[in-house]
PDB file of C-alpha atoms in Angstrom:
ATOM      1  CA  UNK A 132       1.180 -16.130 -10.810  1.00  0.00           C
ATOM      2  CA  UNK A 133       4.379 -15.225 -13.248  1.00  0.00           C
ATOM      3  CA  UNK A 134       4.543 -12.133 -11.560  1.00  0.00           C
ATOM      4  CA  UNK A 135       3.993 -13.278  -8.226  1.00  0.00           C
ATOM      5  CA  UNK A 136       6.804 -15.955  -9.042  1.00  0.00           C
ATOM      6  CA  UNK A 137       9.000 -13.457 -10.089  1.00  0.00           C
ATOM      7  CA  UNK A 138       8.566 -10.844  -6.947  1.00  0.00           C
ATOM      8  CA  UNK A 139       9.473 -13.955  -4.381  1.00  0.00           C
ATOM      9  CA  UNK A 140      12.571 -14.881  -6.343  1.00  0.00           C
ATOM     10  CA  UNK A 141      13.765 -11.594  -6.557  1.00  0.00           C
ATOM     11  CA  UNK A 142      12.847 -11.251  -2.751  1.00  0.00           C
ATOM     12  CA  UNK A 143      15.313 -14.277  -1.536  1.00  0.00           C
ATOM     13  CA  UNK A 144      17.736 -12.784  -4.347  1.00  0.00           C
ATOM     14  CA  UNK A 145      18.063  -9.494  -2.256  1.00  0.00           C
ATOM     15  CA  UNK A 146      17.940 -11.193   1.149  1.00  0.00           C
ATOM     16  CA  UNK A 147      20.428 -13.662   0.223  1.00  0.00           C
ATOM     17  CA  UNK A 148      22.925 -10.644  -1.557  1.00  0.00           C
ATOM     18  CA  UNK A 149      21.923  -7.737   0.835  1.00  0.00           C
ATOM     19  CA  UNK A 150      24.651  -9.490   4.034  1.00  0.00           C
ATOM     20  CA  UNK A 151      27.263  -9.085   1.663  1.00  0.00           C
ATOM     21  CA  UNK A 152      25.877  -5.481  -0.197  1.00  0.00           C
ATOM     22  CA  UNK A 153      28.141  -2.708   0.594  1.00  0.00           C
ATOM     23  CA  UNK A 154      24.838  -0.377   1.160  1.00  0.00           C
ATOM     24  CA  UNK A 155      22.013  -1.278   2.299  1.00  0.00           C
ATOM     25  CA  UNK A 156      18.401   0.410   3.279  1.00  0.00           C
ATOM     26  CA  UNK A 157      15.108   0.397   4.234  1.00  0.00           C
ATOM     27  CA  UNK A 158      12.017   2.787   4.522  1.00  0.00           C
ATOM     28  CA  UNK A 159       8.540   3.239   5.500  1.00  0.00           C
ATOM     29  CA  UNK A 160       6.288   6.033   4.521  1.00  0.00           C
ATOM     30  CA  UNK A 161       2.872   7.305   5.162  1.00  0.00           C
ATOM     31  CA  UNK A 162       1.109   7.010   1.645  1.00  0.00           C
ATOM     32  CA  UNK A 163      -1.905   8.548   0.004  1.00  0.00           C
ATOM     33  CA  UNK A 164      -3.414   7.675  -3.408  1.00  0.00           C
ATOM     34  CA  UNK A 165      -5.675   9.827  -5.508  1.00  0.00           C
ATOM     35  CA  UNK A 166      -7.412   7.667  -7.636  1.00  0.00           C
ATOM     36  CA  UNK A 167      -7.033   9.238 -11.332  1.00  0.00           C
ATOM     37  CA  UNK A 168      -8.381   8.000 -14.876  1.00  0.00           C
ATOM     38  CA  UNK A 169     -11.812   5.382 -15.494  1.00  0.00           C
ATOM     39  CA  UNK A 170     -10.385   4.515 -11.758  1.00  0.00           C
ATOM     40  CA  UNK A 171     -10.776   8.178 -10.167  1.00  0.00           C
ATOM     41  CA  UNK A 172     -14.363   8.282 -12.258  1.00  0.00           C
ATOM     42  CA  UNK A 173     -16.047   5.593  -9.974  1.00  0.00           C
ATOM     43  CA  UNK A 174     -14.156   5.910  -6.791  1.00  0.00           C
ATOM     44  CA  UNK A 175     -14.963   9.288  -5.189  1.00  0.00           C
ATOM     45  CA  UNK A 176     -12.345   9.241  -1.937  1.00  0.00           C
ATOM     46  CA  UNK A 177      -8.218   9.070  -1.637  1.00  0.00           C
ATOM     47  CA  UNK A 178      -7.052   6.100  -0.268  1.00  0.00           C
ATOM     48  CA  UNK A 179      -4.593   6.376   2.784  1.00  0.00           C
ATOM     49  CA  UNK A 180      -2.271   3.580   3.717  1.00  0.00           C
ATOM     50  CA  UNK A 181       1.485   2.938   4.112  1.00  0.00           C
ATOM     51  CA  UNK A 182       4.532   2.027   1.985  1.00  0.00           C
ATOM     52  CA  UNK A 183       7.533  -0.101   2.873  1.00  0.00           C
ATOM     53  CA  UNK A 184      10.801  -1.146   0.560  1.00  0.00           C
ATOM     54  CA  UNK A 185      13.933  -2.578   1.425  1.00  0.00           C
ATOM     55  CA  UNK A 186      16.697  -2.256  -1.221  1.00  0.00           C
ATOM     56  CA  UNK A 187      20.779  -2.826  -2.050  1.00  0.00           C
ATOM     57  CA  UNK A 188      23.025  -0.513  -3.796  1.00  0.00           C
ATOM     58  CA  UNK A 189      25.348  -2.368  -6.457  1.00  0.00           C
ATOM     59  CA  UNK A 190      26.300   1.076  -7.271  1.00  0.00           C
ATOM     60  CA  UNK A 191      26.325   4.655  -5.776  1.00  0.00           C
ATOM     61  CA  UNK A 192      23.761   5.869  -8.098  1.00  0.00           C
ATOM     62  CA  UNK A 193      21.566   2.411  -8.178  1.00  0.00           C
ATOM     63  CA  UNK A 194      19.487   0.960  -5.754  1.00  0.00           C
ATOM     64  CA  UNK A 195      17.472  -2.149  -6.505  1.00  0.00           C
ATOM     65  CA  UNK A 196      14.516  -3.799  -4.077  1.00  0.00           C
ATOM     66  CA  UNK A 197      11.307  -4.802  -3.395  1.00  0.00           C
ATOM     67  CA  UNK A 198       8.505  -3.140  -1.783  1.00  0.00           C
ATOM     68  CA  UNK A 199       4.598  -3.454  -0.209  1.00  0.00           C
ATOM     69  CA  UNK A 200       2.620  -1.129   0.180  1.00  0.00           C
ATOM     70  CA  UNK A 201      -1.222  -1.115   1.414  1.00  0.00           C
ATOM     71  CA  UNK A 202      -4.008   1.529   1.570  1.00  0.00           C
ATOM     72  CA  UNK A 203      -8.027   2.033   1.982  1.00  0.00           C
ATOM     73  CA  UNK A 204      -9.683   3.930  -0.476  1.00  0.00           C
ATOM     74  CA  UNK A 205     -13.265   3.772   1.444  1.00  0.00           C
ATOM     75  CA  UNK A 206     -15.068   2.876   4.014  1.00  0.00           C
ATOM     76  CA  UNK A 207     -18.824   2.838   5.583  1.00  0.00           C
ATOM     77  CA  UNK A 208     -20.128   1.908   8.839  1.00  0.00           C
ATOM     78  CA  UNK A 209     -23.685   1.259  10.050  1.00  0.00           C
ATOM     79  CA  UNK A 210     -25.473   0.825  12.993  1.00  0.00           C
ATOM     80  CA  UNK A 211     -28.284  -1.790  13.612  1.00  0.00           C
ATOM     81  CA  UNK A 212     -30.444  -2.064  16.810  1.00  0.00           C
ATOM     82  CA  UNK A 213     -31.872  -5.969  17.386  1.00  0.00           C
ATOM     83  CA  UNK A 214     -34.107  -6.474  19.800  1.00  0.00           C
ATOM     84  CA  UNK A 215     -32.649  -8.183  23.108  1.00  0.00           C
ATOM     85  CA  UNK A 216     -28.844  -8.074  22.123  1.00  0.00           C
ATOM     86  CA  UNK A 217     -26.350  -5.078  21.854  1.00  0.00           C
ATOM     87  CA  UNK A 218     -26.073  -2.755  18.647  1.00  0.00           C
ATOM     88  CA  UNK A 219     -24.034  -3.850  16.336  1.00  0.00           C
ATOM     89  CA  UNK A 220     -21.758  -1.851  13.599  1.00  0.00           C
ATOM     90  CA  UNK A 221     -21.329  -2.759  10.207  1.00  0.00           C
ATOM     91  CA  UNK A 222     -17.926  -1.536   8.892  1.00  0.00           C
ATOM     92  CA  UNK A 223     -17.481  -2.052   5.124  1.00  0.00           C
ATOM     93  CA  UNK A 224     -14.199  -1.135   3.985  1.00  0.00           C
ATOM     94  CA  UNK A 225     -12.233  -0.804   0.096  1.00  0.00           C
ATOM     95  CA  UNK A 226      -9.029  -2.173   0.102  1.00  0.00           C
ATOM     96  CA  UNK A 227      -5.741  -2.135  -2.076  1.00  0.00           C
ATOM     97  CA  UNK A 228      -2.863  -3.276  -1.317  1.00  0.00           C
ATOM     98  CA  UNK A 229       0.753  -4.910  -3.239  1.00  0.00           C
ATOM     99  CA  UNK A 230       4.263  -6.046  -3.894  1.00  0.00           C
ATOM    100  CA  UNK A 231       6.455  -4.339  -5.991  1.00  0.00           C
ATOM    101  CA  UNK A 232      10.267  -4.245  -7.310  1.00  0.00           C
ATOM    102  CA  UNK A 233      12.083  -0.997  -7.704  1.00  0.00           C
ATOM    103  CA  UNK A 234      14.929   0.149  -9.388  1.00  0.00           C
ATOM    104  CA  UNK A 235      16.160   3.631  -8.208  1.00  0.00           C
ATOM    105  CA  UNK A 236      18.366   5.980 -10.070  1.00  0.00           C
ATOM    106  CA  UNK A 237      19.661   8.461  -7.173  1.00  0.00           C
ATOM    107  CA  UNK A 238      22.458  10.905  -9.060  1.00  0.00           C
ATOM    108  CA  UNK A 239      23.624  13.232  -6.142  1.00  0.00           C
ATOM    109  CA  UNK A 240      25.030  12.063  -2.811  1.00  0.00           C
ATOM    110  CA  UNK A 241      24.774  15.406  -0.727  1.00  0.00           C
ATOM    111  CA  UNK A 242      22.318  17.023   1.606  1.00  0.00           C
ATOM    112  CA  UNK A 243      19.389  16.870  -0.863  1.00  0.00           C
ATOM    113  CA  UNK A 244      19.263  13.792  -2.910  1.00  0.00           C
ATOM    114  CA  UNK A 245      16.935  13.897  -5.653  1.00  0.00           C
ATOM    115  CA  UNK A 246      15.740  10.612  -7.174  1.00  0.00           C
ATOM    116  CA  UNK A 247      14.150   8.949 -10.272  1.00  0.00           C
ATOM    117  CA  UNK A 248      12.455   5.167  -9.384  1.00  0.00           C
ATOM    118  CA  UNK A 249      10.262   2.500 -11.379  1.00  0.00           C
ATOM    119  CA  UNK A 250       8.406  -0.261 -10.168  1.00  0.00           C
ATOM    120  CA  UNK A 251       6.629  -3.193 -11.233  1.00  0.00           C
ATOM    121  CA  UNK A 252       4.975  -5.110  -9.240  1.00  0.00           C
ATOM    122  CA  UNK A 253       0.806  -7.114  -8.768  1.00  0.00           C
ATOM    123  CA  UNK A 254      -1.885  -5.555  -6.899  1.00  0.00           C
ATOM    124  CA  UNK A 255      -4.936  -7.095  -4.424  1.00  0.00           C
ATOM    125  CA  UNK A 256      -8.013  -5.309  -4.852  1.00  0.00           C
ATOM    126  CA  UNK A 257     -10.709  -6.058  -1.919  1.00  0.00           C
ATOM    127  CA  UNK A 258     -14.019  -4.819  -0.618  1.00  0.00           C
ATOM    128  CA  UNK A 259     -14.680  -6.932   3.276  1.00  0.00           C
ATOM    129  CA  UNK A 260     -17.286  -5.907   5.948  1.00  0.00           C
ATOM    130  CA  UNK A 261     -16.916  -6.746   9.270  1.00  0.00           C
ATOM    131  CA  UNK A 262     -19.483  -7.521  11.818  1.00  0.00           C
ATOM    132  CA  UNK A 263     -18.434  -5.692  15.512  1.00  0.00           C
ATOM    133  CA  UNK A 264     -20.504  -6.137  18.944  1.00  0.00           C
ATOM    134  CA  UNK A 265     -20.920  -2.240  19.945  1.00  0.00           C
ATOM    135  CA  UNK A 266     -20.807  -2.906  23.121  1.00  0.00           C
ATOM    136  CA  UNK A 267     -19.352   0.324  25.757  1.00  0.00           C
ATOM    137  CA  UNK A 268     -16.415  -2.077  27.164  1.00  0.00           C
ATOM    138  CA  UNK A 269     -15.326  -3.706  24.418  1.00  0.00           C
ATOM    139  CA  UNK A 270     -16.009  -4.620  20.010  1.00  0.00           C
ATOM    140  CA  UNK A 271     -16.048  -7.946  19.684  1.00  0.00           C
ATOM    141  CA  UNK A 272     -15.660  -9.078  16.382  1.00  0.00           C
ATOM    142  CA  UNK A 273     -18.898 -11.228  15.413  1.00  0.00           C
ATOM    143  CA  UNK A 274     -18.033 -12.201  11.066  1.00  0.00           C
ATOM    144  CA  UNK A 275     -16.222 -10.676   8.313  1.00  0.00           C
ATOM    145  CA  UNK A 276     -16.427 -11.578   4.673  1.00  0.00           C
ATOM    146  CA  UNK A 277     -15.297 -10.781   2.090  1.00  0.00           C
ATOM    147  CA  UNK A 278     -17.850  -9.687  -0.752  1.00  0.00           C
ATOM    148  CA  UNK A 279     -15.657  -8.647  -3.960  1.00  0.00           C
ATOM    149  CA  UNK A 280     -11.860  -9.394  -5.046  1.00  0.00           C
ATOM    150  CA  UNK A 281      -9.552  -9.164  -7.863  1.00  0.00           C
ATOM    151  CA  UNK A 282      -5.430  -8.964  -8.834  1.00  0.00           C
ATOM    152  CA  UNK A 283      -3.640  -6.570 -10.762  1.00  0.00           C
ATOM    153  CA  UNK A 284      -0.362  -6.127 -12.688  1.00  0.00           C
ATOM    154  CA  UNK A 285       0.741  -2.644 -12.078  1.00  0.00           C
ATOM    155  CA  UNK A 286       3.804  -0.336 -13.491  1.00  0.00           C
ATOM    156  CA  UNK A 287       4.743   3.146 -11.548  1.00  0.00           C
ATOM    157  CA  UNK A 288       6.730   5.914 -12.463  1.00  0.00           C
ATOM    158  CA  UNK A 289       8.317   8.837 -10.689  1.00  0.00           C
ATOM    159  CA  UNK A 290      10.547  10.344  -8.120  1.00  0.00           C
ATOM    160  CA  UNK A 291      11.578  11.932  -5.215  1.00  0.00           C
ATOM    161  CA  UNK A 292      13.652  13.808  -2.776  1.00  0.00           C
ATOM    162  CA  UNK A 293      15.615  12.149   0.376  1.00  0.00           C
ATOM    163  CA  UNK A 294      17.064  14.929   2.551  1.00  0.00           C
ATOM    164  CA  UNK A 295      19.637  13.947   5.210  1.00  0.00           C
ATOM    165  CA  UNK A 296      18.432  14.224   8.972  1.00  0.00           C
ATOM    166  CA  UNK A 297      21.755  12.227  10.580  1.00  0.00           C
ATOM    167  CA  UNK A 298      24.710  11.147   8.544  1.00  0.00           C
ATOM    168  CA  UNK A 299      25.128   7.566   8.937  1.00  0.00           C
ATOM    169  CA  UNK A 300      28.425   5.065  10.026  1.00  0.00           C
ATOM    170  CA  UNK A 301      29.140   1.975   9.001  1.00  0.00           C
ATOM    171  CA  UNK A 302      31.942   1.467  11.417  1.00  0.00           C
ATOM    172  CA  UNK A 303      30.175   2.082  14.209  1.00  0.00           C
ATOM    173  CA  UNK A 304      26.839   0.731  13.028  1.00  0.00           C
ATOM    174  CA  UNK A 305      25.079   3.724  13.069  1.00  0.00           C
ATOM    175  CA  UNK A 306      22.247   4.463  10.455  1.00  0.00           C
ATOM    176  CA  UNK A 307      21.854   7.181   7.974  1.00  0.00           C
ATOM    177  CA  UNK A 308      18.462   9.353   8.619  1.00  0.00           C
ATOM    178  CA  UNK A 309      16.813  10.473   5.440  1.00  0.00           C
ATOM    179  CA  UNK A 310      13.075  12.331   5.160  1.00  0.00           C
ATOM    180  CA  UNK A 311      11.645  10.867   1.677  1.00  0.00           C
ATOM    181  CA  UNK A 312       9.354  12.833   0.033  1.00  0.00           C
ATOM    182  CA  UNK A 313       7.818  10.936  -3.427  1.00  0.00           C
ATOM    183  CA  UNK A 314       5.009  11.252  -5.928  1.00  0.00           C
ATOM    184  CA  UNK A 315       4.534   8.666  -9.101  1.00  0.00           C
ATOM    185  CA  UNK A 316       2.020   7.573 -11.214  1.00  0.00           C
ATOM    186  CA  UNK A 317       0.787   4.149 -10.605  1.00  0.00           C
ATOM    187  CA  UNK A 318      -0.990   2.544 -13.988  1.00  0.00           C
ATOM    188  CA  UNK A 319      -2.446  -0.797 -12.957  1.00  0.00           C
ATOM    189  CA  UNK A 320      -4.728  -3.362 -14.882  1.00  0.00           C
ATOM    190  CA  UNK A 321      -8.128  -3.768 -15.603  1.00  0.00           C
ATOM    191  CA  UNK A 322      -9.965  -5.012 -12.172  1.00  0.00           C
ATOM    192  CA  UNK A 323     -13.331  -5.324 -10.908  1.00  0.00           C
ATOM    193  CA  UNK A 324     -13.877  -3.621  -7.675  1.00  0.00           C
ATOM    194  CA  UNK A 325     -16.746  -2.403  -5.307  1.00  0.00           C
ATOM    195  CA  UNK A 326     -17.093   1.307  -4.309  1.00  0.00           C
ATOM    196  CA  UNK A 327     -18.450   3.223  -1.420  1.00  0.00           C
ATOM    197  CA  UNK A 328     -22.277   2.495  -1.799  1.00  0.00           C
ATOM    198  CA  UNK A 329     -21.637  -0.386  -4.463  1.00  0.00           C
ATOM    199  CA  UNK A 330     -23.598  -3.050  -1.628  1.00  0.00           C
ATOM    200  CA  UNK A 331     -27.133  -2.591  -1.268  1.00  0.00           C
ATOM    201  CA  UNK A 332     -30.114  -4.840   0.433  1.00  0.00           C
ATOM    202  CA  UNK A 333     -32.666  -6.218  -1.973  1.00  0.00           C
ATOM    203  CA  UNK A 334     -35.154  -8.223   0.333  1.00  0.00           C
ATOM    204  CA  UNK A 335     -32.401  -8.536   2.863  1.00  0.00           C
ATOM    205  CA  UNK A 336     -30.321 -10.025   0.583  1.00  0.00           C
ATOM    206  CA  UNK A 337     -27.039  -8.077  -0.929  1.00  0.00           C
ATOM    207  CA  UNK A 338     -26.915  -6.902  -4.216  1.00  0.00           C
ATOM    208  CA  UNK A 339     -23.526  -5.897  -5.553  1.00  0.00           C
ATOM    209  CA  UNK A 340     -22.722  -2.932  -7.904  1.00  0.00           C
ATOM    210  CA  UNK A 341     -19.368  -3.933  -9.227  1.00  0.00           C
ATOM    211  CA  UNK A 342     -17.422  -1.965 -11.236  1.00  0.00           C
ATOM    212  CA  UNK A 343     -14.446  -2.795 -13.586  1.00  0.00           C
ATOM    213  CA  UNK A 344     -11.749  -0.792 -15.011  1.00  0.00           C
ATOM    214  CA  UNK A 345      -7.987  -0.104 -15.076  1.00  0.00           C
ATOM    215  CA  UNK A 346      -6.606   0.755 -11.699  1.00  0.00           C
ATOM    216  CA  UNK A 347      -4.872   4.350 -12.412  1.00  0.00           C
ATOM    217  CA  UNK A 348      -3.438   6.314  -9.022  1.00  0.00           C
ATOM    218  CA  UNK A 349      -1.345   9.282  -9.058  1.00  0.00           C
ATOM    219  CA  UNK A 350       0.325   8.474  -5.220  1.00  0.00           C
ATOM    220  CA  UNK A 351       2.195  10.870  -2.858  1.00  0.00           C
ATOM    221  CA  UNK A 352       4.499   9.310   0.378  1.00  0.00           C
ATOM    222  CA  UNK A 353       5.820  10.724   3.312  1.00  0.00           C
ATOM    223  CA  UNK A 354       8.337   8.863   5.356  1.00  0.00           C
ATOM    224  CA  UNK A 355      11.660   8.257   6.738  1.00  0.00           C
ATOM    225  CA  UNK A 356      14.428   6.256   5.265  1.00  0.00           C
ATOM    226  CA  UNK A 357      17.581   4.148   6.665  1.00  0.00           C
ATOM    227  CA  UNK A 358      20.533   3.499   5.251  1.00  0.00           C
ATOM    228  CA  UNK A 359      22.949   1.366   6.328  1.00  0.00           C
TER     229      UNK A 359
END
């Protein structure tokens, strides 16, 4: 809850500051984690998701924010025929998803701008299976639960590239357009989590194979970035 405290704070810090920052941006990439370490030994697939940060420059070289970003590292679906009603599907589905503040150390201020970034930040682990009416014309949603859950602390290293697309212009309130390319390493805390074939029926009754370990991901993001 310290950390959770701490990410909120530091959220209406940068919302309160960032009217009066002299740079400003924002971003949203297309992210995929790989699962590495006693994490990558238990869950067999990547996890695909997206990233999103908004941040303030105090300095050319600086930029300081705070982030989310959201992926699912597995999913199943099954089909069961009852007699007299539609099929239904049973979509079970691994989740991960977080909050994060980032400091960025971004040297160069050119075409290519490589860049060095840290984060800190807490992490929601959850496993949830939907119930869905297969019907032709529509899926209904009939339940979801959720079967397994757990938080996080998490530290990240690494860095990227942001190459300029469109210079930007403040006076005419016009954007700068930056591709971001990034890969870190993501060590998080000790969780317990299910994994793709973790839930099994015993006597029609669920039986849950949870497993526990740090949460390790070596992550890679695609996106755009605006500066402003």
């Amino acid at each position: 809850m310290t950390t959770l405290r701490t990410f909120t704070l530091f959220t209406l810090l940068l919302a309160a500051t960032g009217a009066f920052a002299l740079d400003q941006e924002g971003g949203v990439r297309f992210l995929v984690g790989d699962p590495v370490g006693d994490f990558g030994d238990n869950v067999d697939d990547n996890g695909y998701g997206l990233a999103l940060h908004y941040g303030v420059r105090p300095q050319r070289s600086v930029t300081l924010g705070v982030g989310l970003h959201g992926m699912t590292y597995g999913s199943e679906s099954t089909t069961y025929r009852l007699p007299l009603v539609d099929e239904f599907d049973l979509t079970t589905t691994n989740n991960l998803a977080g909050g994060f503040l980032f400091a960025q150390w971004r040297p160069l201020d050119g075409f290519v701008q490589p860049y060095a970034e840290g984060r800190v930040g807490i992490n929601y682990l959850w496993t949830e299976s939907k119930l869905e009416d297969d019907g032709w014309w529509n899926d209904d949603e009939v339940a979801r639960k959720t079967n397994q859950d757990d938080f996080a602390t998490f530290w990240t290293a690494g860095g990227g590239l942001l190459i300029r697309l469109s210079e930007g212009n403040r006076a005419e309130k016009r954007p700068g357009v930056f591709l971001d390319l990034k890969a870190t390493y993501q060590h998080g805390g000790n969780a317990e989590y299910l994994t793709e074939g973790a839930i099994t029926l015993v006597d029609d009754e669920p039986v849950f194979a949870t497993s526990e370990s740090t949460t390790e991901l070596t992550t890679y993001e695609l996106g755009v970035v605006l500066t402003f």
